[in-house]
């Protein structure tokens, strides 16, 4: 019988009767193999970039060592092949070769051990696909405590040990990242195992507490802590979280400060009640008070809020202080700028409180100015209100105080309101409007029954230039306008106006250049009866004569009509009917009533094309006779065409349309071109027929 060998270390199992004379030698070799497998440390000298770790049956080889100490001088990363690949192997490896070492047993997974590191590796002996794995590649569980006994012990993480925890006997633990380059900070992450995060769930907690001292109850309680608290249910697009800070005094620590997901800080309150970036609240006493006090021990610093102390004197650049006698002072550069006294009176730039003035702005060394600033399109307003006004404003039933002084920056107007209504306006030019906005070019405009008066017995007057210009209301209710101390115009008690005349009984407006106007019964009469221009009359209104027409006559009230606009808006020029001219020009009346001159020159035309309508369309037209609806006698017969039929024939270029886009009139003069086109087509046909006849005759 032949000896056999163990599967993993090649220990010879001597068969009965085998190894005669050498049995002891073989047994000793087996003992050496067992010694290597149990506790043997083999120094493996590496060179180049590859090495084979061999286990040979019945022989002492490198692959039998339990502990491998890698040394030598490899030229690069050295691949160590464990052979044969059908044997299970467990190695403790320490790499001191100066290069990384890769352990492989086939095409399966490999293990890389960086220089200076140690590892425990296992080869599964699965043949060509055998894999090598590391004991430390996955979690390692220890049933009891793990202690690093060295005062300077280092716990490393990562393939390159780029993150370490180092113990210093004097300063505690140091967390360090050895990674170099920009933006490579050490990151410590606390992660909860909960996968369904709801509002007020704690993602992580850091607590601080003292050991149990054996006495009292406080020693074993949490003295301080930091908690990450969810603000709502987490989702793919939502992870709003607050950071809470807890402290304790005589019980377990509770929350004192919170920073929410919007960056707002709350002191003394767990949730923000407004959009303030900082909220301070003291609710732990019967008389809660939030206070920020800067106390340097210097007598110049009062209780309150102070900002910007100077290094030498501890004087505040800005201070809100509750000082003597309950007065609140606001100071800048250590100088009081504003105070509120115990009677709620406000003093600006002065300490003198006046009992009858809730607001006092003072300047003992110069002018006093109060500035209201607003945007270009907004108003600056000073309002005046009584308690009833305030109640209405608070309820939203009123939009402004009863009294106001308003400056409208858009338009630069100063407005004065009384009883909730704008009463006076001063515009950007300095013009004043009372009861209205000032009219353009008017320095003073008084409306809404406004009155400007100088009272003198029974006369109201506006006088300028030492009496040279006058507006005068005399006792008989006649309003006079005068220049050079002479009456030029009057408005009588009936509202009739007389210009250059004292007679106002003849017309609403009576203008007389020489005082002898004889027009009667007309609403408006403008007559020149003397002067170089001859006699003429402009008149409007006499129902008995002209039925409300506006008329221009040549020789006075009874003269010949030269131009008239009737009450119906008809424009009448009598002289035009019998006045002719040998000119190509004619007149067209537009729908708006505007008179246009009709032209034919190429200068006034564009998009000129040959006419397409001719004989066919002309033959489709229906000549008719008719009577007009507006003819005076109703019996006159006219001849022509119907505009709608011309439109239906496709001859829209000869149709005039009204404002509703309906056919209204025909441009008969323009239809000459249609006739010419039809004649041309007929002549072309005649020419062709003549040619055929001539050909037949020949």
XYZ file of C-alpha atoms in Angstrom:
698
model
C 0.000 0.000 0.000
C 1.196 3.494 -0.882
C 1.238 6.443 1.560
C -1.359 9.311 1.128
C -1.238 13.042 2.042
C -3.524 15.448 3.892
C -5.531 17.817 1.647
C -4.249 21.197 2.950
C -0.712 20.839 4.280
C 0.590 17.684 2.488
C 1.296 15.702 5.704
C 2.211 12.148 4.716
C -0.056 9.443 6.037
C 2.226 6.387 6.072
C 0.564 3.274 4.826
C 1.037 -0.065 6.642
C 4.426 -1.501 5.753
C 5.421 1.585 3.837
C 8.565 3.676 4.331
C 10.579 0.758 5.683
C 13.810 2.045 7.139
C 12.752 5.715 6.688
C 9.602 5.821 8.796
C 11.211 7.986 11.487
C 12.540 10.484 8.991
C 9.123 10.816 7.386
C 7.469 11.200 10.764
C 9.839 14.027 11.731
C 9.093 15.804 8.484
C 5.393 15.505 9.222
C 5.961 17.010 12.686
C 7.818 19.948 11.070
C 4.929 20.456 8.651
C 2.471 20.444 11.563
C 4.672 22.927 13.433
C 4.675 25.285 10.462
C 0.910 24.940 10.045
C 0.223 25.706 13.696
C 2.675 28.436 14.647
C 5.250 28.685 11.916
C 6.389 32.114 10.750
C 7.942 32.131 7.354
C 9.950 35.033 5.925
C 8.983 35.325 2.274
C 11.479 37.202 0.151
C 9.766 38.913 -2.793
C 11.401 40.154 -5.966
C 10.106 41.418 -9.276
C 6.304 41.561 -9.517
C 5.280 37.900 -8.946
C 5.861 35.049 -6.511
C 4.441 31.528 -6.121
C 3.581 30.302 -2.651
C 3.818 26.489 -2.952
C 2.617 23.620 -0.735
C 4.257 20.319 -1.736
C 3.096 17.005 -0.316
C 5.488 15.555 2.250
C 8.020 18.413 1.904
C 8.761 21.540 3.899
C 7.666 24.462 1.621
C 6.716 28.170 2.057
C 3.041 27.540 1.622
C 2.899 25.536 4.874
C 3.658 28.514 7.184
C 0.783 29.879 9.262
C 2.276 33.379 9.429
C 3.783 34.984 6.350
C 6.205 37.868 6.799
C 6.740 39.515 3.436
C 10.120 41.095 2.817
C 12.577 41.542 -0.033
C 12.688 44.284 -2.673
C 9.922 43.832 -5.298
C 9.975 46.244 -8.236
C 6.214 46.937 -7.998
C 2.966 45.476 -6.777
C 3.749 41.783 -6.307
C 1.163 39.103 -7.150
C 1.542 36.046 -4.880
C -0.110 32.942 -6.302
C -1.168 30.292 -3.758
C -0.431 26.834 -5.290
C -2.004 24.402 -5.665
C -5.419 26.058 -6.016
C -7.400 23.063 -4.757
C -6.204 23.362 -1.128
C -7.877 25.466 1.607
C -5.454 27.888 3.215
C -5.610 30.315 6.164
C -2.736 32.774 6.481
C -1.754 35.579 8.856
C 0.136 38.042 6.666
C 2.364 40.993 7.558
C 3.579 42.999 4.588
C 6.911 44.771 5.041
C 8.136 44.371 1.482
C 7.846 48.015 0.499
C 5.120 47.276 -2.103
C 1.514 46.155 -2.083
C 0.995 42.395 -2.243
C -1.894 40.745 -4.125
C -2.858 37.212 -3.018
C -4.545 35.029 -5.677
C -5.507 31.363 -6.070
C -7.219 31.427 -9.450
C -9.647 33.549 -11.414
C -11.767 34.362 -8.340
C -11.483 37.304 -5.977
C -8.086 38.546 -4.795
C -6.925 40.287 -1.618
C -4.548 43.263 -1.683
C -2.460 44.020 1.428
C -0.798 47.464 1.295
C 2.773 47.860 2.459
C 2.997 48.187 6.234
C -0.388 46.488 6.803
C -1.372 43.116 8.179
C -4.345 40.896 7.347
C -5.859 37.442 7.791
C -6.706 35.834 4.447
C -8.531 32.669 3.435
C -8.169 30.694 0.160
C -11.183 28.486 -0.531
C -9.287 25.895 -2.716
C -12.063 25.800 -5.342
C -9.723 25.003 -8.207
C -9.383 27.293 -11.226
C -12.054 29.651 -9.881
C -10.727 29.661 -6.327
C -11.146 32.934 -4.448
C -9.132 34.640 -1.719
C -10.976 36.715 0.900
C -9.957 38.897 3.834
C -11.196 38.405 7.364
C -11.414 42.188 7.693
C -13.203 42.768 4.411
C -16.552 42.427 6.194
C -17.848 42.924 9.713
C -15.941 41.436 12.609
C -17.882 40.655 15.759
C -16.252 40.467 19.165
C -18.122 38.970 22.029
C -16.320 40.999 24.675
C -14.488 44.297 24.986
C -11.711 45.183 22.572
C -8.920 47.190 24.119
C -6.009 48.972 22.455
C -3.498 48.971 25.291
C -1.057 51.483 23.881
C -1.372 55.080 25.129
C -0.767 56.138 21.518
C -2.877 53.464 19.903
C -4.099 54.123 16.352
C -7.193 52.576 14.784
C -7.082 52.835 10.998
C -9.832 52.613 8.380
C -9.714 52.115 4.614
C -7.474 50.276 2.195
C -4.874 53.002 2.570
C -5.644 53.693 6.231
C -6.585 57.244 5.214
C -8.847 57.702 8.256
C -7.512 57.123 11.770
C -8.582 57.425 15.379
C -5.613 58.145 17.616
C -5.560 58.022 21.396
C -3.539 60.634 23.214
C -3.165 60.014 26.965
C -3.392 63.739 27.694
C -5.787 65.125 25.061
C -8.142 62.233 24.326
C -9.120 60.982 20.856
C -8.103 62.525 17.552
C -10.148 61.826 14.412
C -7.945 62.426 11.405
C -8.129 62.137 7.619
C -4.803 61.708 5.887
C -6.291 62.501 2.458
C -4.672 65.538 0.886
C -5.886 68.060 -1.631
C -8.732 70.595 -1.630
C -12.064 69.860 0.013
C -11.022 66.667 1.810
C -12.266 67.290 5.331
C -12.725 64.654 7.970
C -16.416 63.664 7.941
C -18.127 62.032 10.905
C -21.696 60.932 10.081
C -24.304 59.745 12.569
C -26.945 57.704 10.731
C -30.176 56.316 12.149
C -31.328 52.826 11.234
C -34.963 53.904 10.973
C -36.233 53.941 7.379
C -39.581 55.635 7.982
C -38.844 59.091 9.391
C -41.837 61.047 10.734
C -42.143 64.441 12.395
C -40.197 64.782 15.699
C -38.167 61.614 15.079
C -34.575 61.860 16.298
C -31.988 61.140 13.613
C -29.063 61.286 16.024
C -28.240 62.297 19.600
C -25.001 63.304 21.299
C -25.312 63.306 25.109
C -22.895 64.526 27.760
C -23.096 63.191 31.318
C -20.983 62.608 34.406
C -20.408 59.177 35.979
C -22.526 58.031 38.877
C -20.905 59.559 41.921
C -23.011 57.488 44.285
C -24.751 60.456 45.862
C -27.598 62.606 44.685
C -29.542 62.091 41.524
C -28.054 64.583 39.098
C -24.801 62.779 38.461
C -26.343 60.009 36.410
C -28.578 62.290 34.372
C -27.756 63.742 30.941
C -26.231 67.159 31.656
C -26.187 68.443 28.057
C -26.840 67.178 24.556
C -27.277 67.854 20.864
C -30.175 66.289 18.929
C -31.111 66.197 15.240
C -34.955 66.245 15.060
C -37.031 65.797 11.895
C -39.553 68.554 11.154
C -41.872 66.340 9.109
C -42.179 63.111 7.188
C -39.083 62.394 5.117
C -39.501 61.828 1.393
C -37.333 61.750 -1.690
C -37.494 65.542 -1.850
C -37.904 66.414 1.837
C -35.522 66.026 4.768
C -36.233 69.174 6.819
C -34.407 68.797 10.142
C -33.810 70.976 13.200
C -30.783 70.932 15.488
C -31.636 71.184 19.205
C -29.220 72.014 22.043
C -30.000 70.814 25.582
C -28.590 71.912 28.914
C -29.422 71.106 32.544
C -29.227 72.733 35.939
C -30.903 70.474 38.518
C -32.600 67.845 36.355
C -32.157 66.006 33.112
C -31.099 68.325 30.302
C -33.885 69.822 28.188
C -33.934 71.907 25.039
C -32.803 75.529 25.315
C -31.817 76.467 21.748
C -32.996 75.234 18.355
C -31.902 75.968 14.782
C -34.549 74.972 12.230
C -34.207 73.957 8.581
C -34.622 77.594 7.431
C -31.654 78.696 9.533
C -33.831 80.415 12.135
C -32.638 80.249 15.730
C -35.057 79.978 18.631
C -33.892 80.516 22.202
C -36.372 79.430 24.831
C -38.914 78.257 22.232
C -38.998 75.049 20.161
C -40.761 76.361 17.069
C -40.635 79.624 15.175
C -43.805 81.709 15.367
C -42.650 84.159 12.730
C -40.002 84.568 10.065
C -37.443 86.123 12.412
C -33.954 84.702 12.089
C -33.591 84.961 15.892
C -36.394 84.453 18.407
C -35.752 84.821 22.130
C -38.446 83.903 24.636
C -38.417 83.389 28.398
C -41.520 81.513 29.497
C -40.142 80.043 32.665
C -41.283 82.751 35.066
C -44.438 84.577 36.096
C -43.135 87.711 34.403
C -41.362 86.427 31.311
C -38.724 88.649 29.810
C -36.225 88.173 27.047
C -33.023 90.074 27.659
C -29.680 90.356 25.982
C -27.251 91.962 28.400
C -23.664 92.916 27.756
C -22.018 93.553 31.112
C -18.350 94.438 30.999
C -18.211 95.507 34.595
C -17.855 99.082 33.420
C -20.197 101.643 34.938
C -20.788 103.176 31.527
C -22.645 100.089 30.305
C -26.362 99.853 31.174
C -28.626 96.839 31.097
C -29.888 96.210 27.595
C -28.459 95.471 24.172
C -25.189 97.043 23.183
C -23.118 96.487 20.071
C -19.538 97.393 19.221
C -17.602 98.053 22.391
C -14.317 99.885 22.041
C -11.386 97.907 23.396
C -10.140 100.576 25.718
C -13.221 102.123 27.323
C -15.930 99.512 26.739
C -18.158 102.226 25.345
C -20.914 100.935 23.039
C -21.241 102.090 19.422
C -24.956 101.238 19.630
C -27.014 100.682 22.759
C -30.605 100.056 23.752
C -30.604 100.536 27.479
C -33.203 100.569 30.240
C -31.568 103.080 32.464
C -32.523 105.268 35.340
C -36.185 105.830 36.163
C -37.296 103.278 33.573
C -36.266 105.428 30.592
C -35.312 103.492 27.462
C -32.382 105.102 25.717
C -31.051 104.485 22.193
C -27.446 105.557 21.812
C -24.955 105.622 18.982
C -21.229 106.149 19.433
C -21.895 106.364 23.190
C -24.153 109.402 22.669
C -27.887 109.304 23.379
C -29.876 109.755 20.131
C -33.429 108.790 21.185
C -35.293 108.092 24.410
C -38.723 106.889 25.491
C -39.685 108.117 28.937
C -42.074 106.574 31.441
C -45.005 108.529 29.916
C -44.323 107.014 26.464
C -43.068 110.325 25.133
C -40.404 110.061 22.430
C -37.516 112.498 22.288
C -35.149 112.538 19.317
C -31.842 114.385 19.662
C -33.025 115.924 22.931
C -33.604 114.861 26.528
C -36.260 117.511 27.198
C -39.672 115.843 27.536
C -42.575 118.239 26.932
C -45.730 117.001 28.639
C -48.093 118.096 25.855
C -45.970 116.705 23.010
C -45.649 112.896 22.712
C -42.959 113.429 20.044
C -40.192 115.997 20.374
C -37.469 116.365 17.736
C -34.828 118.846 18.846
C -31.616 120.404 17.622
C -30.173 123.111 19.811
C -27.431 124.012 17.349
C -29.192 124.005 13.980
C -32.341 123.429 11.941
C -34.768 120.601 12.623
C -35.704 118.451 9.645
C -37.962 115.391 9.417
C -37.628 113.358 6.215
C -40.053 110.766 4.855
C -38.558 108.709 2.027
C -40.482 106.398 -0.292
C -40.041 104.701 -3.665
C -40.483 106.569 -6.934
C -43.977 105.167 -7.517
C -45.169 105.446 -3.887
C -46.349 108.081 -1.404
C -44.969 109.576 1.798
C -47.868 110.239 4.197
C -48.477 111.933 7.535
C -51.842 110.846 8.926
C -54.098 112.320 11.592
C -56.708 110.147 13.276
C -58.885 109.885 16.362
C -59.748 106.605 18.182
C -62.754 106.025 15.936
C -60.511 106.290 12.884
C -58.070 103.804 14.414
C -60.888 101.331 15.086
C -62.065 101.565 11.472
C -58.533 101.267 10.116
C -57.827 98.217 12.281
C -61.063 96.571 11.110
C -60.222 97.239 7.479
C -63.323 99.393 6.939
C -61.248 102.515 6.261
C -58.295 102.972 3.947
C -56.856 106.194 5.317
C -56.847 108.460 8.344
C -59.313 111.361 8.482
C -56.572 113.934 7.944
C -53.498 113.440 5.774
C -50.548 115.258 4.306
C -49.384 113.161 1.346
C -46.450 113.578 -1.011
C -46.924 111.535 -4.204
C -43.440 110.824 -5.531
C -44.918 109.666 -8.852
C -45.794 113.090 -10.265
C -44.301 115.093 -7.367
C -47.559 116.341 -5.849
C -48.223 117.524 -2.284
C -51.802 116.713 -1.231
C -53.849 117.793 1.785
C -56.810 115.714 3.013
C -59.517 116.629 5.516
C -62.468 114.493 6.595
C -61.082 111.643 4.514
C -61.177 113.640 1.246
C -58.417 115.311 -0.781
C -59.044 119.062 -0.563
C -55.912 120.790 -1.888
C -53.071 119.872 -4.234
C -49.740 121.530 -5.017
C -48.218 120.098 -8.197
C -44.578 119.873 -9.278
C -44.655 123.363 -10.819
C -45.978 124.970 -7.630
C -49.503 125.384 -8.991
C -52.231 125.108 -6.335
C -55.544 123.399 -6.784
C -58.291 123.713 -4.158
C -61.010 121.140 -4.551
C -59.253 119.844 -7.676
C -55.865 119.127 -9.140
C -54.460 122.363 -10.629
C -55.036 122.757 -14.329
C -51.978 122.937 -16.557
C -50.482 126.440 -16.641
C -52.758 127.620 -13.800
C -51.017 128.925 -10.692
C -54.215 128.753 -8.619
C -57.261 126.651 -9.464
C -60.237 126.760 -7.076
C -63.107 124.303 -7.621
C -65.995 122.688 -5.801
C -67.561 125.981 -4.691
C -64.222 127.293 -3.561
C -64.133 131.066 -3.066
C -61.335 133.595 -3.257
C -62.527 136.872 -1.883
C -61.533 140.261 -0.674
C -64.466 141.638 1.299
C -65.257 145.335 0.940
C -68.854 146.191 1.893
C -70.949 144.614 -0.865
C -68.198 143.842 -3.359
C -66.077 140.740 -3.918
C -63.012 141.517 -5.996
C -59.824 140.006 -7.333
C -57.616 142.903 -8.283
C -54.142 142.933 -9.793
C -51.701 145.627 -11.002
C -53.004 148.321 -8.693
C -56.534 148.059 -10.007
C -55.537 147.800 -13.664
C -56.858 144.215 -13.921
C -60.050 143.399 -12.106
C -62.478 140.572 -11.440
C -65.383 142.207 -9.671
C -68.757 141.038 -8.395
C -70.936 144.140 -7.902
C -74.105 144.359 -5.823
C -76.478 143.830 -8.788
C -74.945 140.366 -9.280
C -73.019 141.366 -12.385
C -69.513 139.959 -12.627
C -67.156 142.386 -14.359
C -63.757 141.885 -16.010
C -61.686 144.959 -16.586
C -58.352 146.154 -17.877
C -56.790 149.597 -17.567
C -59.549 150.503 -15.114
C -62.151 149.969 -17.859
C -64.834 147.273 -18.096
C -64.161 144.898 -20.987
C -66.563 142.017 -20.280
C -69.456 141.234 -17.993
C -71.541 138.238 -16.981
C -75.011 139.249 -15.862
C -77.248 137.564 -13.297
C -78.745 135.357 -16.051
C -75.325 134.105 -17.151
C -75.280 136.081 -20.394
C -71.933 137.430 -21.530
C -71.273 140.771 -23.061
C -67.921 141.669 -24.586
C -67.195 145.334 -25.248
C -70.840 146.089 -24.460
C -72.957 146.588 -21.380
C -76.012 145.079 -23.112
C -76.498 141.377 -22.404
C -80.204 141.030 -23.147
C -79.840 140.166 -26.802
C -77.845 136.911 -26.669
C -76.088 134.469 -24.364
C -72.877 135.762 -25.913
C -72.899 139.271 -27.291
C -69.765 140.658 -28.890
C -69.901 144.172 -30.269
C -66.873 145.960 -31.632
C -68.551 149.369 -31.614
C -71.431 148.912 -29.178
C -74.195 148.968 -31.844
C -74.834 145.259 -32.360
C -78.486 144.749 -33.348
C -78.606 140.970 -33.416
C -81.641 139.575 -31.651
C -82.862 136.143 -30.736
C -79.656 134.235 -31.447
C -77.823 132.028 -29.005
C -74.504 133.329 -30.245
C -74.039 136.487 -32.319
C -70.690 137.837 -33.397
C -71.158 140.944 -35.556
C -68.850 143.515 -37.044
C -70.871 146.540 -38.205
C -68.005 148.907 -38.696
C -64.397 148.529 -39.579
C -62.099 147.903 -42.478
C -63.259 144.334 -42.874
C -66.811 145.223 -43.894
C -70.035 143.949 -42.400
C -70.382 140.262 -41.456
C -72.204 138.084 -38.951
C -71.441 134.747 -37.299
C -74.621 133.454 -35.734
C -76.188 130.312 -34.291
C -79.522 129.425 -32.848
C -82.637 131.277 -34.043
C -85.259 128.552 -34.425
C -87.553 130.822 -36.408
C -84.936 131.659 -39.041
C -82.404 128.869 -39.403
C -83.747 126.019 -37.286
C -80.645 125.859 -35.019
C -78.057 126.089 -37.838
C -74.583 127.566 -37.510
C -74.456 130.307 -40.206
C -72.019 132.796 -41.645
C -73.680 135.710 -43.500
C -72.209 138.611 -45.456
C -74.217 141.750 -44.686
C -75.458 141.339 -41.138
C -78.290 139.406 -39.566
C -80.413 139.400 -42.759
C -77.526 139.023 -45.184
C -76.889 136.289 -47.724
C -75.805 132.878 -46.306
C -72.272 132.053 -47.382
C -71.729 128.869 -45.232
C -74.056 126.827 -43.056
C -73.856 123.710 -40.846
C -77.372 122.508 -40.164
C -78.618 121.048 -36.895
C -78.335 117.642 -38.575
C -74.653 118.212 -39.335
C -75.094 118.824 -43.082
C -72.407 121.070 -44.545
C -73.847 123.655 -46.995
C -71.796 125.962 -49.256
C -74.361 127.711 -51.527
C -71.797 129.366 -53.746
C -70.141 126.093 -54.667
C -73.053 124.829 -56.804
C -72.646 127.367 -59.619
C -68.903 127.671 -59.301
C -66.980 125.417 -61.682
C -63.352 124.840 -62.647
C -61.673 123.111 -65.572
C -59.578 120.935 -63.335
C -59.055 117.218 -62.986
C -59.399 117.393 -59.220
C -62.610 116.420 -57.449
C -63.796 116.068 -53.828
C -64.630 112.928 -51.867
C -66.492 112.975 -48.525
C -65.219 110.322 -46.112
C -67.394 108.463 -43.603
C -65.962 110.677 -40.867
C -67.120 113.775 -42.727
C -63.612 114.762 -43.815
C -63.281 116.206 -47.329
C -60.612 114.579 -49.492
C -59.233 115.569 -52.918
C -59.304 112.671 -55.375
C -56.089 112.225 -57.407
C -54.890 110.004 -60.277
C -51.144 110.595 -60.499
C -48.719 107.698 -60.242
C -47.167 109.617 -57.313
C -50.116 108.702 -55.091
C -50.395 105.025 -56.060
C -48.564 101.781 -55.308
C -48.937 98.057 -56.066
C -50.078 98.942 -59.627
C -51.225 95.871 -61.638
C -53.205 95.271 -64.834
C -56.952 94.997 -64.257
C -58.374 91.475 -64.461
C -62.035 92.388 -64.540
C -63.458 93.317 -67.902
C -66.191 92.417 -70.356
C -67.442 89.315 -68.521
C -68.037 91.168 -65.268
C -69.423 94.211 -67.037
C -72.006 92.099 -68.846
C -73.054 90.570 -65.495
C -74.112 93.986 -64.146
C -77.760 95.078 -64.122
C -78.398 98.730 -65.023
C -81.459 100.013 -63.143
C -83.589 103.111 -62.623
C -84.637 104.218 -59.148
C -85.927 106.982 -56.876
C -83.949 108.211 -53.873
C -85.290 107.938 -50.296
C -84.052 111.428 -49.432
C -85.046 113.300 -52.632
C -87.013 116.461 -51.951
C -89.879 115.812 -54.394
C -89.724 112.010 -54.327
C -90.489 111.846 -58.037
C -87.117 112.179 -59.695
C -85.956 109.033 -61.471
C -82.264 108.185 -61.528
C -80.241 105.599 -63.417
C -77.330 103.562 -62.119
C -76.281 100.310 -60.488
C -76.913 98.603 -57.111
C -73.819 98.551 -54.888
C -74.613 95.084 -53.454
C -74.903 93.609 -56.976
C -71.569 95.098 -57.982
C -70.087 93.559 -54.816
C -71.615 90.155 -55.646
C -70.099 90.360 -59.142
C -66.655 90.446 -57.535
C -66.017 94.087 -58.478
C -65.179 95.115 -54.899
C -62.603 97.672 -56.121
C -65.481 99.903 -57.265
C -67.574 99.560 -54.059
C -67.421 101.879 -51.059
C -68.306 100.298 -47.707
C -69.698 101.819 -44.488
C -68.358 101.354 -40.961
C -70.224 98.025 -40.703
C -68.440 96.781 -43.855
C -71.688 96.906 -45.840
C -71.787 98.037 -49.534
C -72.766 101.707 -49.424
C -71.792 103.550 -52.614
C -70.112 103.125 -56.003
C -67.086 104.895 -57.433
C -68.759 105.474 -60.823
C -65.825 107.519 -62.077
C -63.422 104.647 -61.437
C -65.672 102.255 -63.380
C -64.480 103.948 -66.580
C -61.458 101.636 -66.318
C -63.828 98.611 -66.350
C -65.482 99.921 -69.517
C -62.102 100.554 -71.132
C -61.012 97.001 -70.278
C -64.261 95.633 -71.794
C -63.767 97.741 -74.979
C -60.212 96.483 -75.296
C -61.404 92.882 -75.020
C -64.132 93.527 -77.624
C -61.641 95.264 -79.910
C -59.295 92.296 -79.632
C -62.150 89.999 -80.648
C -63.145 92.333 -83.530
C -59.583 92.444 -84.772
C -59.380 88.658 -84.801
C -62.731 88.371 -86.624
C -61.691 90.943 -89.201
C -58.541 88.984 -89.817
C -60.502 85.762 -90.320
C -62.951 87.481 -92.676
C -60.092 88.930 -94.661
C -58.509 85.490 -94.869
C -61.734 83.897 -96.034
C -62.296 86.564 -98.668
C -58.824 86.146 -100.073
